[in-house]
mmCIF file of C-alpha atoms in Angstrom:
data_model
loop_
_atom_site.group_PDB
_atom_site.id
_atom_site.type_symbol
_atom_site.label_atom_id
_atom_site.label_comp_id
_atom_site.label_asym_id
_atom_site.label_seq_id
_atom_site.Cartn_x
_atom_site.Cartn_y
_atom_site.Cartn_z
ATOM 1 C CA UNK A 5 26.143 -22.526 29.391
ATOM 2 C CA UNK A 6 29.516 -21.200 28.311
ATOM 3 C CA UNK A 7 29.953 -17.553 27.398
ATOM 4 C CA UNK A 8 31.866 -16.823 24.196
ATOM 5 C CA UNK A 9 32.780 -13.747 22.229
ATOM 6 C CA UNK A 10 33.353 -13.050 18.564
ATOM 7 C CA UNK A 11 34.503 -10.034 16.565
ATOM 8 C CA UNK A 12 33.086 -8.770 13.262
ATOM 9 C CA UNK A 13 34.797 -6.188 11.077
ATOM 10 C CA UNK A 14 32.390 -3.431 10.006
ATOM 11 C CA UNK A 15 33.241 -1.604 6.760
ATOM 12 C CA UNK A 16 33.501 2.093 7.558
ATOM 13 C CA UNK A 17 31.117 3.082 4.733
ATOM 14 C CA UNK A 18 28.362 0.866 6.131
ATOM 15 C CA UNK A 19 28.817 1.236 9.898
ATOM 16 C CA UNK A 20 26.144 3.893 10.440
ATOM 17 C CA UNK A 21 23.678 2.187 8.092
ATOM 18 C CA UNK A 22 23.829 -1.200 9.839
ATOM 19 C CA UNK A 23 24.116 0.132 13.400
ATOM 20 C CA UNK A 24 21.261 2.629 13.165
ATOM 21 C CA UNK A 25 20.967 6.064 14.722
ATOM 22 C CA UNK A 26 22.518 5.998 18.215
ATOM 23 C CA UNK A 27 23.167 2.252 17.699
ATOM 24 C CA UNK A 28 19.424 1.519 17.833
ATOM 25 C CA UNK A 29 19.745 -1.613 15.682
ATOM 26 C CA UNK A 30 22.536 -3.006 17.875
ATOM 27 C CA UNK A 31 20.395 -2.426 20.956
ATOM 28 C CA UNK A 32 17.455 -4.191 19.302
ATOM 29 C CA UNK A 33 19.632 -7.239 18.536
ATOM 30 C CA UNK A 34 20.975 -7.193 22.092
ATOM 31 C CA UNK A 35 17.485 -7.150 23.642
ATOM 32 C CA UNK A 36 16.122 -9.844 21.335
ATOM 33 C CA UNK A 37 19.008 -12.331 21.490
ATOM 34 C CA UNK A 38 20.258 -11.495 25.025
ATOM 35 C CA UNK A 39 23.801 -10.742 23.976
ATOM 36 C CA UNK A 40 26.160 -7.819 24.546
ATOM 37 C CA UNK A 41 27.422 -5.887 21.533
ATOM 38 C CA UNK A 42 30.263 -3.399 21.695
ATOM 39 C CA UNK A 43 31.141 -1.349 18.586
ATOM 40 C CA UNK A 44 34.496 0.404 18.536
ATOM 41 C CA UNK A 45 37.047 1.395 15.865
ATOM 42 C CA UNK A 46 35.347 -0.460 13.020
ATOM 43 C CA UNK A 47 34.925 -3.668 14.994
ATOM 44 C CA UNK A 48 31.881 -5.206 16.649
ATOM 45 C CA UNK A 49 32.407 -7.500 19.629
ATOM 46 C CA UNK A 50 29.527 -9.852 20.472
ATOM 47 C CA UNK A 51 29.494 -11.538 23.898
ATOM 48 C CA UNK A 52 27.018 -14.109 25.217
ATOM 49 C CA UNK A 53 25.927 -17.758 25.072
ATOM 50 C CA UNK A 54 27.365 -19.603 22.073
ATOM 51 C CA UNK A 55 24.022 -20.234 20.335
ATOM 52 C CA UNK A 56 22.773 -16.648 20.555
ATOM 53 C CA UNK A 57 26.189 -15.219 19.622
ATOM 54 C CA UNK A 58 26.069 -17.346 16.476
ATOM 55 C CA UNK A 59 22.593 -15.976 15.634
ATOM 56 C CA UNK A 60 23.625 -12.367 16.322
ATOM 57 C CA UNK A 61 26.698 -12.762 14.132
ATOM 58 C CA UNK A 62 24.611 -14.200 11.285
ATOM 59 C CA UNK A 63 21.991 -11.419 11.575
ATOM 60 C CA UNK A 64 24.603 -8.681 11.552
ATOM 61 C CA UNK A 65 26.538 -10.177 8.646
ATOM 62 C CA UNK A 66 23.299 -10.314 6.650
ATOM 63 C CA UNK A 67 22.626 -6.638 7.417
ATOM 64 C CA UNK A 68 26.136 -5.742 6.251
ATOM 65 C CA UNK A 69 25.585 -7.652 2.990
ATOM 66 C CA UNK A 70 22.232 -5.894 2.437
ATOM 67 C CA UNK A 71 23.964 -2.566 3.007
ATOM 68 C CA UNK A 72 26.714 -3.446 0.516
ATOM 69 C CA UNK A 73 23.995 -4.047 -2.095
ATOM 70 C CA UNK A 74 22.840 -0.466 -1.659
ATOM 71 C CA UNK A 75 19.883 -1.038 0.661
ATOM 72 C CA UNK A 76 19.099 1.498 3.378
ATOM 73 C CA UNK A 77 18.749 -0.631 6.509
ATOM 74 C CA UNK A 78 15.446 -0.059 8.293
ATOM 75 C CA UNK A 79 13.936 -1.319 11.533
ATOM 76 C CA UNK A 80 11.817 -3.675 9.427
ATOM 77 C CA UNK A 81 14.968 -5.254 7.969
ATOM 78 C CA UNK A 82 16.377 -5.806 11.447
ATOM 79 C CA UNK A 83 13.121 -7.202 12.854
ATOM 80 C CA UNK A 84 12.703 -9.583 9.936
ATOM 81 C CA UNK A 85 16.337 -10.746 10.034
ATOM 82 C CA UNK A 86 15.897 -11.492 13.741
ATOM 83 C CA UNK A 87 12.630 -13.357 13.119
ATOM 84 C CA UNK A 88 14.269 -15.520 10.443
ATOM 85 C CA UNK A 89 17.173 -16.319 12.772
ATOM 86 C CA UNK A 90 14.783 -18.104 15.154
ATOM 87 C CA UNK A 91 13.466 -20.295 12.337
ATOM 88 C CA UNK A 92 16.940 -21.144 11.022
ATOM 89 C CA UNK A 93 16.163 -19.280 7.782
ATOM 90 C CA UNK A 94 18.369 -16.242 8.326
ATOM 91 C CA UNK A 95 20.131 -16.740 4.976
ATOM 92 C CA UNK A 96 16.799 -16.376 3.116
ATOM 93 C CA UNK A 97 16.814 -12.611 3.547
ATOM 94 C CA UNK A 98 19.709 -12.332 1.081
ATOM 95 C CA UNK A 99 17.945 -14.560 -1.455
ATOM 96 C CA UNK A 100 14.801 -12.422 -1.245
ATOM 97 C CA UNK A 101 16.851 -9.283 -1.859
ATOM 98 C CA UNK A 102 18.090 -10.593 -5.231
ATOM 99 C CA UNK A 103 14.589 -10.464 -6.759
ATOM 100 C CA UNK A 104 14.281 -6.975 -8.294
ATOM 101 C CA UNK A 105 10.875 -6.485 -9.926
ATOM 102 C CA UNK A 106 11.475 -3.009 -11.366
ATOM 103 C CA UNK A 107 12.768 0.422 -10.418
ATOM 104 C CA UNK A 108 10.862 3.531 -9.456
ATOM 105 C CA UNK A 109 11.082 6.812 -11.359
ATOM 106 C CA UNK A 110 13.872 7.761 -8.909
ATOM 107 C CA UNK A 111 15.835 4.565 -9.584
ATOM 108 C CA UNK A 112 14.959 2.837 -6.314
ATOM 109 C CA UNK A 113 14.593 -0.940 -6.759
ATOM 110 C CA UNK A 114 11.204 -2.473 -5.989
ATOM 111 C CA UNK A 115 11.560 -5.974 -4.564
ATOM 112 C CA UNK A 116 9.920 -8.296 -2.047
ATOM 113 C CA UNK A 117 11.145 -7.871 1.515
ATOM 114 C CA UNK A 118 9.730 -10.973 3.214
ATOM 115 C CA UNK A 119 9.246 -14.653 2.409
ATOM 116 C CA UNK A 120 5.499 -14.057 2.145
ATOM 117 C CA UNK A 121 5.997 -11.263 -0.372
ATOM 118 C CA UNK A 122 8.460 -13.413 -2.332
ATOM 119 C CA UNK A 123 5.900 -16.241 -2.550
ATOM 120 C CA UNK A 124 3.278 -13.690 -3.655
ATOM 121 C CA UNK A 125 5.502 -12.353 -6.464
ATOM 122 C CA UNK A 126 6.413 -15.879 -7.602
ATOM 123 C CA UNK A 127 2.717 -16.825 -7.695
ATOM 124 C CA UNK A 128 1.950 -13.798 -9.865
ATOM 125 C CA UNK A 129 4.645 -14.897 -12.305
ATOM 126 C CA UNK A 130 3.344 -18.465 -12.573
ATOM 127 C CA UNK A 131 -0.465 -18.186 -12.204
ATOM 128 C CA UNK A 132 -3.090 -16.546 -14.406
ATOM 129 C CA UNK A 133 -5.159 -15.343 -11.433
ATOM 130 C CA UNK A 134 -3.685 -14.599 -8.006
ATOM 131 C CA UNK A 135 -5.470 -13.563 -4.822
ATOM 132 C CA UNK A 136 -3.234 -11.581 -2.451
ATOM 133 C CA UNK A 137 -4.901 -11.562 0.960
ATOM 134 C CA UNK A 138 -3.473 -9.952 4.059
ATOM 135 C CA UNK A 139 -3.510 -7.003 6.463
ATOM 136 C CA UNK A 140 -2.633 -3.399 5.693
ATOM 137 C CA UNK A 141 1.003 -2.627 4.965
ATOM 138 C CA UNK A 142 1.988 -6.000 3.501
ATOM 139 C CA UNK A 143 2.618 -4.589 0.011
ATOM 140 C CA UNK A 144 -0.223 -6.429 -1.732
ATOM 141 C CA UNK A 145 -1.225 -3.579 -4.052
ATOM 142 C CA UNK A 146 2.207 -2.016 -4.491
ATOM 143 C CA UNK A 147 3.900 -5.258 -5.568
ATOM 144 C CA UNK A 148 0.987 -6.061 -7.903
ATOM 145 C CA UNK A 149 1.328 -2.605 -9.481
ATOM 146 C CA UNK A 150 5.086 -3.082 -9.874
ATOM 147 C CA UNK A 151 4.581 -6.438 -11.588
ATOM 148 C CA UNK A 152 1.939 -4.958 -13.908
ATOM 149 C CA UNK A 153 4.044 -1.949 -14.897
ATOM 150 C CA UNK A 154 7.113 -4.084 -15.597
ATOM 151 C CA UNK A 155 5.065 -6.517 -17.713
ATOM 152 C CA UNK A 156 3.677 -3.533 -19.639
ATOM 153 C CA UNK A 157 7.165 -2.110 -20.237
ATOM 154 C CA UNK A 158 8.434 -5.518 -21.386
ATOM 155 C CA UNK A 159 5.575 -5.832 -23.886
ATOM 156 C CA UNK A 160 4.059 -8.889 -22.178
ATOM 157 C CA UNK A 161 0.654 -7.142 -22.091
ATOM 158 C CA UNK A 162 -0.813 -4.303 -24.117
ATOM 159 C CA UNK A 163 -2.483 -2.370 -21.305
ATOM 160 C CA UNK A 164 -3.002 -2.095 -17.562
ATOM 161 C CA UNK A 165 -6.447 -1.906 -15.972
ATOM 162 C CA UNK A 166 -6.717 -0.939 -12.302
ATOM 163 C CA UNK A 167 -10.029 -1.053 -10.491
ATOM 164 C CA UNK A 168 -11.541 -1.011 -7.028
ATOM 165 C CA UNK A 169 -15.041 -0.696 -5.580
ATOM 166 C CA UNK A 170 -16.100 2.929 -5.064
ATOM 167 C CA UNK A 171 -17.148 2.530 -1.449
ATOM 168 C CA UNK A 172 -16.551 4.855 1.486
ATOM 169 C CA UNK A 173 -14.623 3.740 4.558
ATOM 170 C CA UNK A 174 -17.407 3.889 7.127
ATOM 171 C CA UNK A 175 -18.586 7.459 6.511
ATOM 172 C CA UNK A 176 -20.908 9.152 4.066
ATOM 173 C CA UNK A 177 -19.215 11.837 1.990
ATOM 174 C CA UNK A 178 -22.335 12.945 0.148
ATOM 175 C CA UNK A 179 -22.262 14.205 -3.433
ATOM 176 C CA UNK A 180 -18.784 15.126 -4.643
ATOM 177 C CA UNK A 181 -18.267 18.126 -6.961
ATOM 178 C CA UNK A 182 -16.993 18.064 -10.534
ATOM 179 C CA UNK A 183 -17.383 15.773 -13.525
ATOM 180 C CA UNK A 184 -17.540 11.990 -13.370
ATOM 181 C CA UNK A 185 -13.746 11.560 -13.230
ATOM 182 C CA UNK A 186 -13.467 14.073 -10.394
ATOM 183 C CA UNK A 187 -16.130 12.195 -8.441
ATOM 184 C CA UNK A 188 -14.408 8.803 -8.636
ATOM 185 C CA UNK A 189 -10.782 9.956 -8.306
ATOM 186 C CA UNK A 190 -10.805 10.122 -4.467
ATOM 187 C CA UNK A 191 -11.702 6.428 -4.282
ATOM 188 C CA UNK A 192 -8.877 5.511 -6.676
ATOM 189 C CA UNK A 193 -6.180 7.781 -5.217
ATOM 190 C CA UNK A 194 -4.067 4.935 -3.712
ATOM 191 C CA UNK A 195 -3.707 3.417 -7.182
ATOM 192 C CA UNK A 196 -2.614 6.739 -8.668
ATOM 193 C CA UNK A 197 -0.039 7.163 -5.888
ATOM 194 C CA UNK A 198 1.630 3.852 -6.752
ATOM 195 C CA UNK A 199 1.512 4.616 -10.492
ATOM 196 C CA UNK A 200 3.165 8.015 -10.054
ATOM 197 C CA UNK A 201 5.875 6.603 -7.784
ATOM 198 C CA UNK A 202 6.835 3.709 -10.059
ATOM 199 C CA UNK A 203 6.050 5.064 -13.529
ATOM 200 C CA UNK A 204 6.104 8.832 -13.095
ATOM 201 C CA UNK A 205 3.230 11.266 -13.637
ATOM 202 C CA UNK A 206 4.185 12.206 -17.203
ATOM 203 C CA UNK A 207 4.554 8.621 -18.398
ATOM 204 C CA UNK A 208 1.251 7.708 -16.778
ATOM 205 C CA UNK A 209 -0.589 10.648 -18.379
ATOM 206 C CA UNK A 210 0.889 9.820 -21.788
ATOM 207 C CA UNK A 211 -0.228 6.177 -21.625
ATOM 208 C CA UNK A 212 -3.572 7.031 -20.047
ATOM 209 C CA UNK A 213 -4.415 9.377 -22.927
ATOM 210 C CA UNK A 214 -3.781 6.510 -25.345
ATOM 211 C CA UNK A 215 -6.050 4.247 -23.301
ATOM 212 C CA UNK A 216 -3.155 1.935 -22.410
ATOM 213 C CA UNK A 217 -3.530 2.511 -18.675
ATOM 214 C CA UNK A 218 -7.013 2.703 -17.229
ATOM 215 C CA UNK A 219 -8.019 3.430 -13.637
ATOM 216 C CA UNK A 220 -11.738 2.959 -13.146
ATOM 217 C CA UNK A 221 -14.317 1.891 -10.559
ATOM 218 C CA UNK A 222 -15.427 -1.717 -10.582
ATOM 219 C CA UNK A 223 -18.908 -0.808 -11.833
ATOM 220 C CA UNK A 224 -17.393 0.081 -15.239
ATOM 221 C CA UNK A 225 -16.190 -3.492 -15.833
ATOM 222 C CA UNK A 226 -19.587 -5.027 -16.643
ATOM 223 C CA UNK A 227 -20.070 -6.107 -20.242
ATOM 224 C CA UNK A 228 -16.390 -5.908 -21.165
ATOM 225 C CA UNK A 229 -13.934 -8.583 -22.301
ATOM 226 C CA UNK A 230 -10.396 -7.727 -21.253
ATOM 227 C CA UNK A 231 -7.820 -9.310 -23.568
ATOM 228 C CA UNK A 232 -4.024 -8.915 -23.398
ATOM 229 C CA UNK A 233 -4.218 -6.880 -20.199
ATOM 230 C CA UNK A 234 -2.848 -6.844 -16.672
ATOM 231 C CA UNK A 235 -5.873 -6.367 -14.438
ATOM 232 C CA UNK A 236 -5.704 -5.510 -10.731
ATOM 233 C CA UNK A 237 -8.731 -5.469 -8.445
ATOM 234 C CA UNK A 238 -7.862 -3.673 -5.217
ATOM 235 C CA UNK A 239 -9.863 -3.651 -1.949
ATOM 236 C CA UNK A 240 -11.699 -6.798 -3.073
ATOM 237 C CA UNK A 241 -13.121 -7.347 0.413
ATOM 238 C CA UNK A 242 -15.586 -4.547 -0.417
ATOM 239 C CA UNK A 243 -17.080 -6.335 -3.417
ATOM 240 C CA UNK A 244 -20.330 -8.261 -3.315
ATOM 241 C CA UNK A 245 -20.378 -11.879 -4.525
ATOM 242 C CA UNK A 246 -22.142 -10.744 -7.726
ATOM 243 C CA UNK A 247 -19.486 -8.060 -8.383
ATOM 244 C CA UNK A 248 -16.654 -10.530 -7.837
ATOM 245 C CA UNK A 249 -18.196 -13.050 -10.243
ATOM 246 C CA UNK A 250 -18.770 -10.289 -12.793
ATOM 247 C CA UNK A 251 -15.138 -9.160 -12.528
ATOM 248 C CA UNK A 252 -13.571 -12.606 -12.781
ATOM 249 C CA UNK A 253 -15.630 -13.454 -15.860
ATOM 250 C CA UNK A 254 -14.288 -10.385 -17.748
ATOM 251 C CA UNK A 255 -10.915 -12.064 -18.302
ATOM 252 C CA UNK A 256 -9.908 -12.642 -21.921
ATOM 253 C CA UNK A 257 -6.957 -14.284 -23.669
ATOM 254 C CA UNK A 258 -3.456 -13.169 -22.771
ATOM 255 C CA UNK A 259 -4.565 -11.456 -19.566
ATOM 256 C CA UNK A 260 -3.355 -11.782 -15.993
ATOM 257 C CA UNK A 261 -5.443 -10.879 -12.933
ATOM 258 C CA UNK A 262 -4.409 -9.944 -9.407
ATOM 259 C CA UNK A 263 -7.046 -9.562 -6.693
ATOM 260 C CA UNK A 264 -5.968 -7.948 -3.423
ATOM 261 C CA UNK A 265 -7.895 -7.535 -0.210
ATOM 262 C CA UNK A 266 -7.908 -7.522 3.571
ATOM 263 C CA UNK A 267 -10.629 -9.724 5.033
ATOM 264 C CA UNK A 268 -10.492 -7.830 8.345
ATOM 265 C CA UNK A 269 -11.260 -4.363 6.900
ATOM 266 C CA UNK A 270 -14.657 -4.515 5.209
ATOM 267 C CA UNK A 271 -16.626 -1.328 4.528
ATOM 268 C CA UNK A 272 -19.733 -3.123 3.286
ATOM 269 C CA UNK A 273 -23.079 -2.520 5.019
ATOM 270 C CA UNK A 274 -23.516 -4.561 8.196
ATOM 271 C CA UNK A 275 -24.644 -8.091 7.459
ATOM 272 C CA UNK A 276 -23.444 -8.053 3.831
ATOM 273 C CA UNK A 277 -21.385 -10.944 2.472
ATOM 274 C CA UNK A 278 -17.984 -10.116 0.975
ATOM 275 C CA UNK A 279 -17.303 -11.272 -2.567
ATOM 276 C CA UNK A 280 -13.704 -11.986 -1.554
ATOM 277 C CA UNK A 281 -14.767 -14.397 1.194
ATOM 278 C CA UNK A 282 -17.054 -16.245 -1.212
ATOM 279 C CA UNK A 283 -14.399 -16.398 -3.950
ATOM 280 C CA UNK A 284 -11.867 -17.947 -1.565
ATOM 281 C CA UNK A 285 -14.303 -20.759 -0.761
ATOM 282 C CA UNK A 286 -15.542 -21.300 -4.327
ATOM 283 C CA UNK A 287 -12.242 -21.114 -6.235
ATOM 284 C CA UNK A 288 -9.730 -22.681 -3.861
ATOM 285 C CA UNK A 289 -9.541 -25.919 -5.888
ATOM 286 C CA UNK A 290 -9.470 -24.354 -9.367
ATOM 287 C CA UNK A 291 -6.180 -24.851 -11.208
ATOM 288 C CA UNK A 292 -4.145 -21.828 -12.317
ATOM 289 C CA UNK A 293 -5.629 -19.725 -9.507
ATOM 290 C CA UNK A 294 -3.226 -18.962 -6.670
ATOM 291 C CA UNK A 295 -3.996 -17.808 -3.142
ATOM 292 C CA UNK A 296 -1.282 -16.037 -1.163
ATOM 293 C CA UNK A 297 -1.948 -15.212 2.467
ATOM 294 C CA UNK A 298 0.262 -12.504 3.934
ATOM 295 C CA UNK A 299 0.438 -11.974 7.696
ATOM 296 C CA UNK A 300 1.565 -9.323 10.152
ATOM 297 C CA UNK A 301 5.149 -10.610 9.740
ATOM 298 C CA UNK A 302 4.989 -9.317 6.151
ATOM 299 C CA UNK A 303 4.100 -5.742 7.148
ATOM 300 C CA UNK A 304 6.699 -3.395 5.645
ATOM 301 C CA UNK A 305 5.327 -0.032 6.747
ATOM 302 C CA UNK A 306 6.340 1.626 10.007
ATOM 303 C CA UNK A 307 6.994 -1.026 12.719
ATOM 304 C CA UNK A 308 4.083 0.438 14.678
ATOM 305 C CA UNK A 309 1.697 -0.751 11.922
ATOM 306 C CA UNK A 310 2.729 -4.350 12.605
ATOM 307 C CA UNK A 311 1.979 -3.894 16.307
ATOM 308 C CA UNK A 312 -1.415 -2.354 15.475
ATOM 309 C CA UNK A 313 -2.316 -5.291 13.215
ATOM 310 C CA UNK A 314 -1.287 -7.776 15.919
ATOM 311 C CA UNK A 315 -3.296 -5.919 18.569
ATOM 312 C CA UNK A 316 -6.448 -5.893 16.422
ATOM 313 C CA UNK A 317 -6.030 -9.580 15.538
ATOM 314 C CA UNK A 318 -5.787 -10.445 19.218
ATOM 315 C CA UNK A 319 -8.768 -8.250 20.111
ATOM 316 C CA UNK A 320 -10.973 -9.696 17.355
ATOM 317 C CA UNK A 321 -10.020 -13.260 18.308
ATOM 318 C CA UNK A 322 -11.139 -12.584 21.881
ATOM 319 C CA UNK A 323 -14.326 -10.890 20.671
ATOM 320 C CA UNK A 324 -15.210 -13.855 18.456
ATOM 321 C CA UNK A 325 -14.747 -16.243 21.377
ATOM 322 C CA UNK A 326 -14.520 -20.045 21.189
ATOM 323 C CA UNK A 327 -17.965 -20.288 19.602
ATOM 324 C CA UNK A 328 -17.199 -17.954 16.687
ATOM 325 C CA UNK A 329 -19.682 -15.120 16.285
ATOM 326 C CA UNK A 330 -19.022 -11.700 14.825
ATOM 327 C CA UNK A 331 -15.390 -11.056 13.952
ATOM 328 C CA UNK A 332 -15.797 -7.473 15.044
ATOM 329 C CA UNK A 333 -18.439 -6.522 17.645
ATOM 330 C CA UNK A 334 -19.227 -3.309 15.785
ATOM 331 C CA UNK A 335 -21.123 -5.335 13.170
ATOM 332 C CA UNK A 336 -23.651 -6.314 15.824
ATOM 333 C CA UNK A 337 -23.916 -2.738 17.104
ATOM 334 C CA UNK A 338 -24.485 -1.409 13.595
ATOM 335 C CA UNK A 339 -27.220 -3.971 12.984
ATOM 336 C CA UNK A 340 -29.037 -3.018 16.197
ATOM 337 C CA UNK A 341 -28.704 0.658 15.362
ATOM 338 C CA UNK A 342 -30.173 -0.030 11.925
ATOM 339 C CA UNK A 343 -33.148 -1.826 13.471
ATOM 340 C CA UNK A 344 -33.763 1.102 15.812
ATOM 341 C CA UNK A 345 -33.660 3.627 12.933
ATOM 342 C CA UNK A 346 -36.080 1.476 10.936
ATOM 343 C CA UNK A 347 -38.551 1.286 13.832
ATOM 344 C CA UNK A 348 -38.347 5.052 14.339
ATOM 345 C CA UNK A 349 -38.942 5.707 10.633
ATOM 346 C CA UNK A 350 -41.961 3.411 10.535
ATOM 347 C CA UNK A 351 -43.538 5.090 13.548
ATOM 348 C CA UNK A 352 -42.958 8.485 11.928
ATOM 349 C CA UNK A 353 -44.848 7.320 8.846
ATOM 350 C CA UNK A 354 -47.754 5.926 10.813
ATOM 351 C CA UNK A 355 -46.916 2.277 10.241
ATOM 352 C CA UNK A 356 -46.160 1.382 13.820
ATOM 353 C CA UNK A 357 -49.545 -0.347 14.406
ATOM 354 C CA UNK A 358 -52.213 0.236 17.040
ATOM 355 C CA UNK A 359 -51.386 1.007 20.604
ATOM 356 C CA UNK A 360 -50.486 -2.051 22.582
ATOM 357 C CA UNK A 361 -49.329 -4.050 19.519
ATOM 358 C CA UNK A 362 -45.791 -5.420 19.495
ATOM 359 C CA UNK A 363 -45.381 -5.694 15.747
ATOM 360 C CA UNK A 364 -41.901 -6.490 14.399
ATOM 361 C CA UNK A 365 -40.683 -3.938 11.829
ATOM 362 C CA UNK A 366 -40.701 -5.107 8.223
ATOM 363 C CA UNK A 367 -37.815 -4.928 5.768
ATOM 364 C CA UNK A 368 -38.039 -6.047 2.124
ATOM 365 C CA UNK A 369 -41.336 -7.896 2.633
ATOM 366 C CA UNK A 370 -40.098 -9.843 5.675
ATOM 367 C CA UNK A 371 -39.887 -8.976 9.350
ATOM 368 C CA UNK A 372 -36.463 -8.549 10.877
ATOM 369 C CA UNK A 373 -37.264 -11.504 13.106
ATOM 370 C CA UNK A 374 -37.911 -13.630 10.006
ATOM 371 C CA UNK A 375 -34.647 -12.515 8.428
ATOM 372 C CA UNK A 376 -32.621 -13.487 11.449
#
């Protein structure tokens, strides 16, 4: 295979942005595409096999164009540009960058950064109900919030309603101090964070006092009809099937609904069925309902988050085995621990039976053996 070289002119104002600190982005491209890159006096020389030199040139030109548009180049940009180069879609990264949803209170543009995020945003624009499903860090909630706030500013809807199940992440916090709002605020903090960043605290407080923006736990949705509203249900994997049905049947005329969730991070009691899992099966053929599945390639947090997601996916796939089984072995451990606690409690209350009996503990009128 013949070795070729090519030279790219780097605009002085963008050289540090596209090269990274201590040329870290150049080194990443070198390692991934097996080329040699030499940057000197505003020029970048790329040496290597013709095919990989062509890819490296295309990746770097795309990074320069992103920088010219005012984007700070991050490791995620470089990783994604490299990934697209292997699928012959390297030019797509510039098309994605054109889609500006809104701007934050500091003027920073909010826009999709991957093809998966772009498909998610397009689905929200065209469908009445959209399910955004994917791992942590893929921008499911943040992009949904950005779309809702922009629609509110443009007068497309009259109010924004944000909700999520008030459920703890694997630990019992006990009774929280303060009034009702103070008790539920910790569960809704991620939604407030996105609101403050995009809309600003003062604007949020002003609209919240008028009842135009509402952040509330899912339990408060029962019995309501939500017309002319942008409604976001976050952490939907922690709903029960009954809660999910209740939520989806609140929708009125002129409303748009976005449901976000991560099917791998459930905080429901062991053995419980997730309302999100049921909804995916029940509603997949219903028109005007879109399902967008984001993956670890759409993670836009620190690059380490993407590696963590990949590691857990691999671990859970091995744990499930070829025959299926529990997605995460901890579910089985929690169930056994629950059985042991139940047996201990029954013995303490004198319901363990006579000596020598091997009576199965009872739960809800049935033995655990019967339930399984």
